[in-house]
mmCIF file with all atom_site columns, C-alpha atoms in Angstrom:
data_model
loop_
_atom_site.group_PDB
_atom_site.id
_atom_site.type_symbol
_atom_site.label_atom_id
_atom_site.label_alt_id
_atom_site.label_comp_id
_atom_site.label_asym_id
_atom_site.label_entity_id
_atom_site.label_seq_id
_atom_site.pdbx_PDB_ins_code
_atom_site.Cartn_x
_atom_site.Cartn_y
_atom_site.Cartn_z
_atom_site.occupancy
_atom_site.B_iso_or_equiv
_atom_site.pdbx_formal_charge
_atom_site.auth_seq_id
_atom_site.auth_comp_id
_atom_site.auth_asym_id
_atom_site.auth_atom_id
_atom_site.pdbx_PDB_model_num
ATOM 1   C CA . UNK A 1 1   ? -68.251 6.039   -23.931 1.00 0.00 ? 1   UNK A CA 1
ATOM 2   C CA . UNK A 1 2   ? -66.776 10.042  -24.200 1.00 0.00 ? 2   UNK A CA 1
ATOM 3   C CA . UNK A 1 3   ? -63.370 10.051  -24.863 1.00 0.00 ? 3   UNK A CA 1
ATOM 4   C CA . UNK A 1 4   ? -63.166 14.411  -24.175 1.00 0.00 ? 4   UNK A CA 1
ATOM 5   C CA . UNK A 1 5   ? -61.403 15.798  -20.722 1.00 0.00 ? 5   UNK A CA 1
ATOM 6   C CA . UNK A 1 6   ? -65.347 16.585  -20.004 1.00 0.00 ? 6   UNK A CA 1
ATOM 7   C CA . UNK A 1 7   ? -66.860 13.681  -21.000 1.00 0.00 ? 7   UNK A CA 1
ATOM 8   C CA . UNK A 1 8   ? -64.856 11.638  -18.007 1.00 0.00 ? 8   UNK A CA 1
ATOM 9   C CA . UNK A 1 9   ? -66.365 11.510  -14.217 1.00 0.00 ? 9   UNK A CA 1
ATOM 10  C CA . UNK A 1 10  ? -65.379 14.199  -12.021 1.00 0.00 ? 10  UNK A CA 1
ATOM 11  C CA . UNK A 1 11  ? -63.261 11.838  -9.214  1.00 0.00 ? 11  UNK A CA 1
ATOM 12  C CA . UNK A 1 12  ? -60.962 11.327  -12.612 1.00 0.00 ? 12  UNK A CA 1
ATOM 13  C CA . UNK A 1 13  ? -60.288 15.132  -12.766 1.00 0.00 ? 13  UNK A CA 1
ATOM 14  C CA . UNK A 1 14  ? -56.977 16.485  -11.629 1.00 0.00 ? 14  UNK A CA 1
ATOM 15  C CA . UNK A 1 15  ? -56.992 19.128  -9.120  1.00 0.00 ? 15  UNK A CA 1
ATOM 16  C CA . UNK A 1 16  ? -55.749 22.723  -9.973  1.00 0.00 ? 16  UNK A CA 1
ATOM 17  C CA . UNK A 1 17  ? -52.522 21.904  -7.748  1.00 0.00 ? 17  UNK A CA 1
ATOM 18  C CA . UNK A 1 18  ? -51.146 19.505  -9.957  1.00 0.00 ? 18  UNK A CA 1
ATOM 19  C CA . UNK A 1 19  ? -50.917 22.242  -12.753 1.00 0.00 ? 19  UNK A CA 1
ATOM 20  C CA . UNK A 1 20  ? -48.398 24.628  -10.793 1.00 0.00 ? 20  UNK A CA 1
ATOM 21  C CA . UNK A 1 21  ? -44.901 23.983  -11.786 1.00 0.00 ? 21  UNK A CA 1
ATOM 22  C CA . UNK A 1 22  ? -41.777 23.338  -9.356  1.00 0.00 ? 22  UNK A CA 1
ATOM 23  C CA . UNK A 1 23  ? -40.922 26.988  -8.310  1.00 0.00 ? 23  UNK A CA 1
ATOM 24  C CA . UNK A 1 24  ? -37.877 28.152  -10.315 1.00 0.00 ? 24  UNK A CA 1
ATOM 25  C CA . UNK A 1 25  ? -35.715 29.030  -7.198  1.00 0.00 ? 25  UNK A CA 1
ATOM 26  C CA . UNK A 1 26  ? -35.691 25.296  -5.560  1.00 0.00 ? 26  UNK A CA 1
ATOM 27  C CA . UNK A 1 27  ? -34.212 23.680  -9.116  1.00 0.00 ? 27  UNK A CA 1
ATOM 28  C CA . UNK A 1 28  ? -31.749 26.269  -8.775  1.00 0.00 ? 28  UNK A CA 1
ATOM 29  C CA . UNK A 1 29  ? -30.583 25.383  -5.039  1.00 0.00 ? 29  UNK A CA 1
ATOM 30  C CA . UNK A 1 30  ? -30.935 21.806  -6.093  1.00 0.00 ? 30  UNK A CA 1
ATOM 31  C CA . UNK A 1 31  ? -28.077 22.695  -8.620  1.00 0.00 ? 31  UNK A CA 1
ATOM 32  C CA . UNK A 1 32  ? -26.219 24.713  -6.542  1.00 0.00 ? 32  UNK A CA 1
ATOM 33  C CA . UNK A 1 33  ? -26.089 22.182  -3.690  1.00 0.00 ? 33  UNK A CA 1
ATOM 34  C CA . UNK A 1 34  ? -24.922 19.227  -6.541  1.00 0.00 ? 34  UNK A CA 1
ATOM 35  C CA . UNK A 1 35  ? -22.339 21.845  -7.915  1.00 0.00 ? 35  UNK A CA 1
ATOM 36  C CA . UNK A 1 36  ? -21.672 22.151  -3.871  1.00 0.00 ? 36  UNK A CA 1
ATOM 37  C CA . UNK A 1 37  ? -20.897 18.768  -2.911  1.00 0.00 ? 37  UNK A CA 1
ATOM 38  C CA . UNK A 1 38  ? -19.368 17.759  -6.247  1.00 0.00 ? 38  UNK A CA 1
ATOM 39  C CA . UNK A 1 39  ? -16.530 20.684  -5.541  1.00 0.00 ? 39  UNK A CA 1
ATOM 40  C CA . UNK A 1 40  ? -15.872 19.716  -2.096  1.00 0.00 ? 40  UNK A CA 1
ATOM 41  C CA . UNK A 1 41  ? -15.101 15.723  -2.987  1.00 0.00 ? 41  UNK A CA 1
ATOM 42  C CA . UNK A 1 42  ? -12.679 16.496  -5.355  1.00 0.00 ? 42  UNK A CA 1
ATOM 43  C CA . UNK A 1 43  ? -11.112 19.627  -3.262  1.00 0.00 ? 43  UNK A CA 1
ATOM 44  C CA . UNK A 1 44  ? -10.727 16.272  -0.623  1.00 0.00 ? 44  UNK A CA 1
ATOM 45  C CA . UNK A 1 45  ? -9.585  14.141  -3.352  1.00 0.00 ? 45  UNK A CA 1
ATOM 46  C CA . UNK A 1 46  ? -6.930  16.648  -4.121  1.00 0.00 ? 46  UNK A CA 1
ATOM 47  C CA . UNK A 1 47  ? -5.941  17.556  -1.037  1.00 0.00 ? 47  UNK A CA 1
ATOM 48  C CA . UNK A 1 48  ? -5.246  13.744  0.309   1.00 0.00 ? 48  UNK A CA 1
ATOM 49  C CA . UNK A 1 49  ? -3.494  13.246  -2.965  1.00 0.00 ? 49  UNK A CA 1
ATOM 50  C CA . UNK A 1 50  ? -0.822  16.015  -2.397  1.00 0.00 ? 50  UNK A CA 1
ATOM 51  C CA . UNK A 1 51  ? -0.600  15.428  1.554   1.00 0.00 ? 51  UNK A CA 1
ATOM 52  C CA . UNK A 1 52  ? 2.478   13.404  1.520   1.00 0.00 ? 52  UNK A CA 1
ATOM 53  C CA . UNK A 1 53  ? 3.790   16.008  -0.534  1.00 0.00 ? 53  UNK A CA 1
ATOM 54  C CA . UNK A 1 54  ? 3.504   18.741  2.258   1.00 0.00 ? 54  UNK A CA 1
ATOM 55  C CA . UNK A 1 55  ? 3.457   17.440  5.417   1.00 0.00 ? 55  UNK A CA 1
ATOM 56  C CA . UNK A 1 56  ? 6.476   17.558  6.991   1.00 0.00 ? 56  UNK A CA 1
ATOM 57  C CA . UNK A 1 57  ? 8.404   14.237  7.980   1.00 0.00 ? 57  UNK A CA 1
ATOM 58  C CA . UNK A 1 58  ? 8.095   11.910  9.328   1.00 0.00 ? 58  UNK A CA 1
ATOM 59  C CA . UNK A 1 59  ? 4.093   11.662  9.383   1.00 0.00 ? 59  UNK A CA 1
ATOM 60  C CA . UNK A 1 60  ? 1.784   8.608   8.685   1.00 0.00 ? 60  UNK A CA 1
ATOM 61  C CA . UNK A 1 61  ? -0.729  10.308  6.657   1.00 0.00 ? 61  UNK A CA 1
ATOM 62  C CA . UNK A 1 62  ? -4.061  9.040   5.707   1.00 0.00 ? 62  UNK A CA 1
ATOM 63  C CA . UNK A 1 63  ? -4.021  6.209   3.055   1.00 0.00 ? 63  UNK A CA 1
ATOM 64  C CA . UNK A 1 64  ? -1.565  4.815   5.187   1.00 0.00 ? 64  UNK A CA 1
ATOM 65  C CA . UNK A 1 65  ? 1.327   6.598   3.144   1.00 0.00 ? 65  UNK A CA 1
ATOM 66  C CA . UNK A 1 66  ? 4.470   6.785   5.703   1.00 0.00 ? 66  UNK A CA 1
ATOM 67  C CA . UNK A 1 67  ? 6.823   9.977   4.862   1.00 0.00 ? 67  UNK A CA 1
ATOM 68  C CA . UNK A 1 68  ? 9.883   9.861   5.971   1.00 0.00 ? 68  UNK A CA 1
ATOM 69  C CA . UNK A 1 69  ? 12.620  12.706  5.476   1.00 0.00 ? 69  UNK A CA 1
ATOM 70  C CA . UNK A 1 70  ? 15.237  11.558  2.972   1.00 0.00 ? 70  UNK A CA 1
ATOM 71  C CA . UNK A 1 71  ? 17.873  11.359  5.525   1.00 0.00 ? 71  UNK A CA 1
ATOM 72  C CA . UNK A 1 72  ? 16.624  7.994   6.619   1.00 0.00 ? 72  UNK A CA 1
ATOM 73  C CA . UNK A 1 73  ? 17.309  6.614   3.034   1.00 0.00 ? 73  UNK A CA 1
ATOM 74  C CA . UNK A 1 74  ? 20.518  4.397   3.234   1.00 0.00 ? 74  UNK A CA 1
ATOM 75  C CA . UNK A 1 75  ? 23.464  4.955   0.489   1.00 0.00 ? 75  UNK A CA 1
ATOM 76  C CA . UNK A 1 76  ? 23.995  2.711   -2.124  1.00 0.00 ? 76  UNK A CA 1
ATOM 77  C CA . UNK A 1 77  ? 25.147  -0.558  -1.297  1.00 0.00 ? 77  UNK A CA 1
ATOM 78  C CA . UNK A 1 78  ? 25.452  0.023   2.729   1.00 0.00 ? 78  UNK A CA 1
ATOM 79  C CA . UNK A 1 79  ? 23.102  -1.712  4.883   1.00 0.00 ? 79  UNK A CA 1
ATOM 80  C CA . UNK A 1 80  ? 19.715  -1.613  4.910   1.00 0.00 ? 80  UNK A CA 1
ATOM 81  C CA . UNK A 1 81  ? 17.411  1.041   7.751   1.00 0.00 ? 81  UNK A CA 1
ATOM 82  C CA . UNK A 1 82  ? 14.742  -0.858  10.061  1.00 0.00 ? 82  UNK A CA 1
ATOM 83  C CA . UNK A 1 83  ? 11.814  1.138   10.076  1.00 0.00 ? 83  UNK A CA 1
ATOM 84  C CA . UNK A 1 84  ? 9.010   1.307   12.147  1.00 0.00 ? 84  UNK A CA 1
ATOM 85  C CA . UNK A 1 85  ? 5.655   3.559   11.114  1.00 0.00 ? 85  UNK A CA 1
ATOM 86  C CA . UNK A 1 86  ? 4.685   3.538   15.194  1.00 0.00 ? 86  UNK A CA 1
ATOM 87  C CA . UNK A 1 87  ? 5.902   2.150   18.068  1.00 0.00 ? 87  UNK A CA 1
ATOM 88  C CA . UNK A 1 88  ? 2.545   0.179   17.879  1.00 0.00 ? 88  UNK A CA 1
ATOM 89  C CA . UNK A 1 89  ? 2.497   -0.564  14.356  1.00 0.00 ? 89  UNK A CA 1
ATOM 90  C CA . UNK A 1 90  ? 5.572   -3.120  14.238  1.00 0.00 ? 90  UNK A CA 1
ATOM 91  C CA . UNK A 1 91  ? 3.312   -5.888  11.835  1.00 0.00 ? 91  UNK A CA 1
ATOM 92  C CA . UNK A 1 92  ? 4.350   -3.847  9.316   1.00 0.00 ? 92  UNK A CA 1
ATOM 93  C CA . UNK A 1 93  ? 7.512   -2.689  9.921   1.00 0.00 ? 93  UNK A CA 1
ATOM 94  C CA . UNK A 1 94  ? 10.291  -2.991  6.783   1.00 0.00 ? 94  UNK A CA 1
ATOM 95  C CA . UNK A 1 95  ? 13.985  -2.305  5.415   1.00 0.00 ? 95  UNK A CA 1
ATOM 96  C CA . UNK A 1 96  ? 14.130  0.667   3.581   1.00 0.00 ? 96  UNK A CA 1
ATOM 97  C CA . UNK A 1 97  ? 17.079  -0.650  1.184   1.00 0.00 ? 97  UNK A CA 1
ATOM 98  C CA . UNK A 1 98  ? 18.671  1.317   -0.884  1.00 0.00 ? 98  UNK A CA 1
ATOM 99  C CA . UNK A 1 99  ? 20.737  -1.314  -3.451  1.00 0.00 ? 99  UNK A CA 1
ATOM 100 C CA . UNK A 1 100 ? 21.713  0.610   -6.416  1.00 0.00 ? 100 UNK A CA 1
ATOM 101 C CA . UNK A 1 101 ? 21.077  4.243   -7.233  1.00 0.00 ? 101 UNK A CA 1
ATOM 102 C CA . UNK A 1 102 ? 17.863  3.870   -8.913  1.00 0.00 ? 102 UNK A CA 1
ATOM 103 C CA . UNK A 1 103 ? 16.786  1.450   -6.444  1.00 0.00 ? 103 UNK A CA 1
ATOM 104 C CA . UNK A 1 104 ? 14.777  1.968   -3.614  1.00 0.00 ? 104 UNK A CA 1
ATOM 105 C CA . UNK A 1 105 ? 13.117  -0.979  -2.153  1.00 0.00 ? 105 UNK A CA 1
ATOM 106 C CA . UNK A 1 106 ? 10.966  -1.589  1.326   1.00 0.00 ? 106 UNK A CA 1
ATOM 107 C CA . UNK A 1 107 ? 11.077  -5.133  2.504   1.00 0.00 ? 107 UNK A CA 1
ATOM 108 C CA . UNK A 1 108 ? 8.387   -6.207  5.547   1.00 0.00 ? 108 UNK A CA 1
ATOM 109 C CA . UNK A 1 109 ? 9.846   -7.719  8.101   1.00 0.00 ? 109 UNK A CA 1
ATOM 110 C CA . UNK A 1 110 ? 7.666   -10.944 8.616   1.00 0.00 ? 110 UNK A CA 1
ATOM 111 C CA . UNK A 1 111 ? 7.629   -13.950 5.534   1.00 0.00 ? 111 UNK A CA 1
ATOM 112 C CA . UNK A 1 112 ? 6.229   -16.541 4.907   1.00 0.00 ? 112 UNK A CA 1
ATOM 113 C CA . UNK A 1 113 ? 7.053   -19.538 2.183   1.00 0.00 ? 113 UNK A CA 1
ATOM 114 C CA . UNK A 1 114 ? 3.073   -19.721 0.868   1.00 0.00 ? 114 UNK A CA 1
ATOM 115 C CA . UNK A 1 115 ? 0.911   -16.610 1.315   1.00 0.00 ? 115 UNK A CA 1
ATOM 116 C CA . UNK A 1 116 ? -1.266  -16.771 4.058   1.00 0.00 ? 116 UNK A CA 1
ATOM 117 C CA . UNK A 1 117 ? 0.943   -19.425 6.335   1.00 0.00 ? 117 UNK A CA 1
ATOM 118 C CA . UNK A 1 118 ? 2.975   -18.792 9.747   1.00 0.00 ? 118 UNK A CA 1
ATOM 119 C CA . UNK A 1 119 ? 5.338   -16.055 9.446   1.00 0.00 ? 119 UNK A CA 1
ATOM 120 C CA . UNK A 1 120 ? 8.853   -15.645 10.216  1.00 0.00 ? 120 UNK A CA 1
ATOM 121 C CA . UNK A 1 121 ? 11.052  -12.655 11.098  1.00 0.00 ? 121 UNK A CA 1
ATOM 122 C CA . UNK A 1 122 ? 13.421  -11.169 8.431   1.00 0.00 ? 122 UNK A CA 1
ATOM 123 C CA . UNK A 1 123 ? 16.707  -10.300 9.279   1.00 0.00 ? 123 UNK A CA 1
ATOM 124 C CA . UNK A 1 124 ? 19.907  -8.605  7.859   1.00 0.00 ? 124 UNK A CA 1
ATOM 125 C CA . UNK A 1 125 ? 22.085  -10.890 6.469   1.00 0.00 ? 125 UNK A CA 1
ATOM 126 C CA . UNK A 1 126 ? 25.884  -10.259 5.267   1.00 0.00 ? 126 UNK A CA 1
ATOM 127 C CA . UNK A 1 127 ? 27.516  -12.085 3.143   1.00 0.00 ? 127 UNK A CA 1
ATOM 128 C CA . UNK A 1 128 ? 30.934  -12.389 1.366   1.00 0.00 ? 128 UNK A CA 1
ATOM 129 C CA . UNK A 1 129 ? 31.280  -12.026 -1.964  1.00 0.00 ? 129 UNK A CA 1
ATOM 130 C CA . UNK A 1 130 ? 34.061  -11.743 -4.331  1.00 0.00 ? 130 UNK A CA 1
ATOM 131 C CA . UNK A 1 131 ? 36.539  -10.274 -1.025  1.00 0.00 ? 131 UNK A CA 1
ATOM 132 C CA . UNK A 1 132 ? 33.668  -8.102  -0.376  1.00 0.00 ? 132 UNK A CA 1
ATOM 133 C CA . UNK A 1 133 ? 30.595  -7.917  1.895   1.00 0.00 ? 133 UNK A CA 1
ATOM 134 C CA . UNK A 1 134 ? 27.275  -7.637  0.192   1.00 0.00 ? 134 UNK A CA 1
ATOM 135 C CA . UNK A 1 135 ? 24.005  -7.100  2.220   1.00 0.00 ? 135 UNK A CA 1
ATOM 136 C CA . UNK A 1 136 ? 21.216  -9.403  1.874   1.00 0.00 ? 136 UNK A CA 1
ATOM 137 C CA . UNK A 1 137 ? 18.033  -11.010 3.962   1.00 0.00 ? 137 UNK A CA 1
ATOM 138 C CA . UNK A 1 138 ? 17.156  -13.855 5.998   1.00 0.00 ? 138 UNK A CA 1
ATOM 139 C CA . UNK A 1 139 ? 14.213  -15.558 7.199   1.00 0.00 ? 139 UNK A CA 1
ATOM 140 C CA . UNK A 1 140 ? 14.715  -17.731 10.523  1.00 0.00 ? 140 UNK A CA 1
ATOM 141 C CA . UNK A 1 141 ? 11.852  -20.479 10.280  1.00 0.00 ? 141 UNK A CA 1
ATOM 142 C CA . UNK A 1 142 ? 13.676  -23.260 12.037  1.00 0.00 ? 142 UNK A CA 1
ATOM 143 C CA . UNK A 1 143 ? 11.382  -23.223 14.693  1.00 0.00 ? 143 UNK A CA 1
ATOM 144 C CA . UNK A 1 144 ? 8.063   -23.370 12.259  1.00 0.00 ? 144 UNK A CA 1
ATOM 145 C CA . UNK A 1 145 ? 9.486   -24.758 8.818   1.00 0.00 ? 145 UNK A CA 1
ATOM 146 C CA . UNK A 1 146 ? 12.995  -26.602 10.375  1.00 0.00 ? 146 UNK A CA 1
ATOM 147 C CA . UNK A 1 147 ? 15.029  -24.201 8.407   1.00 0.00 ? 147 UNK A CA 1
ATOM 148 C CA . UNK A 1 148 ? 16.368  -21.015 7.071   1.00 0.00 ? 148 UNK A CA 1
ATOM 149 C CA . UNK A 1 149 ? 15.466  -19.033 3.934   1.00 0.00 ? 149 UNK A CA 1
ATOM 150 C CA . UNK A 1 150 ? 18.069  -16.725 2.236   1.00 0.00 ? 150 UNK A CA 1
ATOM 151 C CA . UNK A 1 151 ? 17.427  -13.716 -0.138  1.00 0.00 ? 151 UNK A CA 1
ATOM 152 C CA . UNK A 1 152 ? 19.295  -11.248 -2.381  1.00 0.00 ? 152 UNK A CA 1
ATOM 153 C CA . UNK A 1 153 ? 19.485  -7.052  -1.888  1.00 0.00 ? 153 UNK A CA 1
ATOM 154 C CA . UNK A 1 154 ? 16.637  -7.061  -3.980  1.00 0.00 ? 154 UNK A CA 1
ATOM 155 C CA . UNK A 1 155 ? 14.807  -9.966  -1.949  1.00 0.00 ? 155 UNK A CA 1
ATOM 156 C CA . UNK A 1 156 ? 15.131  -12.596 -4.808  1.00 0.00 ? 156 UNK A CA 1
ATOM 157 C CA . UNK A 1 157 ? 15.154  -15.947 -2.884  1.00 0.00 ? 157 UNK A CA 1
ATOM 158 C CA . UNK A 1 158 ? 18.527  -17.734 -3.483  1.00 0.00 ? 158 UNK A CA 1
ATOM 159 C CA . UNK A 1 159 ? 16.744  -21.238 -4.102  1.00 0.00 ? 159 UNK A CA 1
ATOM 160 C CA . UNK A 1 160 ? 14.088  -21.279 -6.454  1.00 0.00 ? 160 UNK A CA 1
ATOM 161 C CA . UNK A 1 161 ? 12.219  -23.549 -4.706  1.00 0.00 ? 161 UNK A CA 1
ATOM 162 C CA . UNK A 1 162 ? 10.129  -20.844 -2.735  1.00 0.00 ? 162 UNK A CA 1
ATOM 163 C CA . UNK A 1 163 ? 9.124   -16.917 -3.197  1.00 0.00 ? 163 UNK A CA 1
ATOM 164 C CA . UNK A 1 164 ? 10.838  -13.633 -2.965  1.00 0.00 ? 164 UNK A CA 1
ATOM 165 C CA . UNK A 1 165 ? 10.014  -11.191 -0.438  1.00 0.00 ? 165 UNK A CA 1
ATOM 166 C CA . UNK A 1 166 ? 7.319   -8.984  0.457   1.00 0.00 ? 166 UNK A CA 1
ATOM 167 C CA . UNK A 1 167 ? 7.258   -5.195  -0.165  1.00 0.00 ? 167 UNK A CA 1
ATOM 168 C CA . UNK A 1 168 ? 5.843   -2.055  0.053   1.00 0.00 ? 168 UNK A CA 1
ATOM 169 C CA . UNK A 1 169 ? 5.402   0.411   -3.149  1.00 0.00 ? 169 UNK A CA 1
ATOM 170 C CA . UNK A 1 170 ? 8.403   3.784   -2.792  1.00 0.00 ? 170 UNK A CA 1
ATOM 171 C CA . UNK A 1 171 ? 8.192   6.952   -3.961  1.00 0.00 ? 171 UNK A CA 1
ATOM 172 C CA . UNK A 1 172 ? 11.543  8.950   -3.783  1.00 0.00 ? 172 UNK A CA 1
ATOM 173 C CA . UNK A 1 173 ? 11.603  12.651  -3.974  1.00 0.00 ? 173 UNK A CA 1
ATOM 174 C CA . UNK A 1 174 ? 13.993  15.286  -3.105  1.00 0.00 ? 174 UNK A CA 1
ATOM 175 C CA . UNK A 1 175 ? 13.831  15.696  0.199   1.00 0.00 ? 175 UNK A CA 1
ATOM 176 C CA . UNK A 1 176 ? 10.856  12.642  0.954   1.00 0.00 ? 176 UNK A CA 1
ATOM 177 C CA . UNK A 1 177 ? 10.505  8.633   1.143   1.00 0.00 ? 177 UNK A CA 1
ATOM 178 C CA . UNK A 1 178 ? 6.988   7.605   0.606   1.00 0.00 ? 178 UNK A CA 1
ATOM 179 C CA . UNK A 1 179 ? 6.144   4.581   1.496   1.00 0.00 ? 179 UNK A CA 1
ATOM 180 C CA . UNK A 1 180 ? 2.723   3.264   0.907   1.00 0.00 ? 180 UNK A CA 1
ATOM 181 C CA . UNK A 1 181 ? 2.030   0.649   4.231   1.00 0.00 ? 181 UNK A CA 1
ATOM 182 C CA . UNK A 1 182 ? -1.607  -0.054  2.192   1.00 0.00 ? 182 UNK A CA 1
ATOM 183 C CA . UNK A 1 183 ? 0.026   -1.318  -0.910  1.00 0.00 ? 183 UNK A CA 1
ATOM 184 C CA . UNK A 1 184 ? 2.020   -4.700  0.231   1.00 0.00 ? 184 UNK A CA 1
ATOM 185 C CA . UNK A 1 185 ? 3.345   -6.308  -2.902  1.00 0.00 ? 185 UNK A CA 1
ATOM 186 C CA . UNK A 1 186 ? 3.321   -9.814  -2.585  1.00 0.00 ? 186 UNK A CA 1
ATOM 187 C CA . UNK A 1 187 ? 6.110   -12.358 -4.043  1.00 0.00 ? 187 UNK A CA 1
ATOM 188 C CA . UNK A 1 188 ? 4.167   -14.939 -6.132  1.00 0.00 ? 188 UNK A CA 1
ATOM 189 C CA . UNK A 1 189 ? 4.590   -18.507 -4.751  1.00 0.00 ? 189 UNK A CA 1
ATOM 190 C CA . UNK A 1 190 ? 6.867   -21.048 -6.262  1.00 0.00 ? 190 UNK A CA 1
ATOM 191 C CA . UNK A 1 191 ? 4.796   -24.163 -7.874  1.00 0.00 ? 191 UNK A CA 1
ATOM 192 C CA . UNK A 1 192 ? 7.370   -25.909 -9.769  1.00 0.00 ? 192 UNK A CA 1
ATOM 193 C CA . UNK A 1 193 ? 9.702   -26.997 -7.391  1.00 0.00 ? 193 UNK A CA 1
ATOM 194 C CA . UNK A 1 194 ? 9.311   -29.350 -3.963  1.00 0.00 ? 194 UNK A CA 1
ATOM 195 C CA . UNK A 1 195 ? 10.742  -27.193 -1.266  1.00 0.00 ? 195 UNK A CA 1
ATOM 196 C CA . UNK A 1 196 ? 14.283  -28.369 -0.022  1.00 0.00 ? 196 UNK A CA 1
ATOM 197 C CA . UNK A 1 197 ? 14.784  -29.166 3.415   1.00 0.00 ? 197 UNK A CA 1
ATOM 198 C CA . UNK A 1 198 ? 18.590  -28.589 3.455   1.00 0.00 ? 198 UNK A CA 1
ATOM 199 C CA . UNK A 1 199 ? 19.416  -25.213 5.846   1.00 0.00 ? 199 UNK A CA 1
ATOM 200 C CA . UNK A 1 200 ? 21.808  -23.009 3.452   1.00 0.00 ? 200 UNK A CA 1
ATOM 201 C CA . UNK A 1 201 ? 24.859  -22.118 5.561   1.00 0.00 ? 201 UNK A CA 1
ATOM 202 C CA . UNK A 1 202 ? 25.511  -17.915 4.206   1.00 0.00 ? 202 UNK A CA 1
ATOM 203 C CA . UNK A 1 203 ? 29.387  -17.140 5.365   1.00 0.00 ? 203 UNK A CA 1
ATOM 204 C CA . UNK A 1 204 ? 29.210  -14.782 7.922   1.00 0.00 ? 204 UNK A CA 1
ATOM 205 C CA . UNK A 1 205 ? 32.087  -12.418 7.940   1.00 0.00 ? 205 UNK A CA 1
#
């Protein structure tokens, strides 16, 4: 049995084509058009990173990042701004809160006690405190949980028996509120304790 390139049967012989080499000039556009595309995704990348940056506001830009112009930020302290991102969009409208000066918080305005169950509206709440008013949040679920759920300025509950409210992420610039509507922050549920069913009574001024 040969074992030399002539020795084996002609149907096992490779044809002359197979010895001519990729031309030169298609590895290069191969490259080029790699190189190409590569460029263009991260001239995208950039350019939706810096968007909410240079629009001007108020847009809803894609990534579901809501700029608003700094105006709309409440001072310290005073009541809370309902916002809306479109007349449409009201599931996830919030309070833009603004409760101390390095504080800037956006509460949604639907809750619920587990994640996942019925939701209730969030309201405004004011409530006295040491001869003063001080702005917190309610959630009216009488009608779906037979009672009412109180929270903070910074939407800690006031009975540890059930979870804080949710929120979106902020970003606060000079003249810009960014608020990031695909980022919803989620108050972990309360395991420990059996939910009450006494109604707190908030003074109402």
């Amino acid at each position: 049995m040969g074992t030399r390139y002539e020795d084996q049967p002609a149907e096992h012989w490779a044809g002359a084509e197979s010895l001519d080499p990729t031309p030169v000039w298609k590895q290069y556009v191969l490259i080029a058009a790699l190189l190409f595309g590569g460029l263009i995704a991260v001239l995208v990348v950039s350019l939706l990173a810096i968007l909410p940056q240079i629009v001007t506001p108020p847009a809803l830009v894609p990534g579901d990042r809501l700029v608003l112009p700094i105006a709309e930020l409440p001072p310290v302290s005073q009541p809370p701004r309902r916002i809306e991102p479109t007349r449409e969009d009201t599931g996830r409208a919030f309070y833009l809160a603004h409760p101390s000066r390095d504080e800037t918080l956006a509460f949604r305005l639907r809750w619920a006690p587990t994640v996942g169950g019925q939701e209730c509206d969030v309201t405004i709440l004011t409530l006295v405190s040491g001869g003063g008013f001080q702005f917190g949040y309610a959630a009216n679920c009488e009608r779906v949980y037979g009672r009412l759920y109180a929270f903070d300025a910074r939407g800690v509950p006031r009975d540890d028996s059930y979870r804080g409210l949710d929120r979106y992420l902020v970003s606060v610039s000079d003249d810009r509120v960014i608020v990031n509507l695909s980022r919803l922050v989620r108050a972990p549920e309360r395991t420990s304790a059996p939910v009450p069913t006494g109604i707190p009574q908030p003074q109402q001024p």
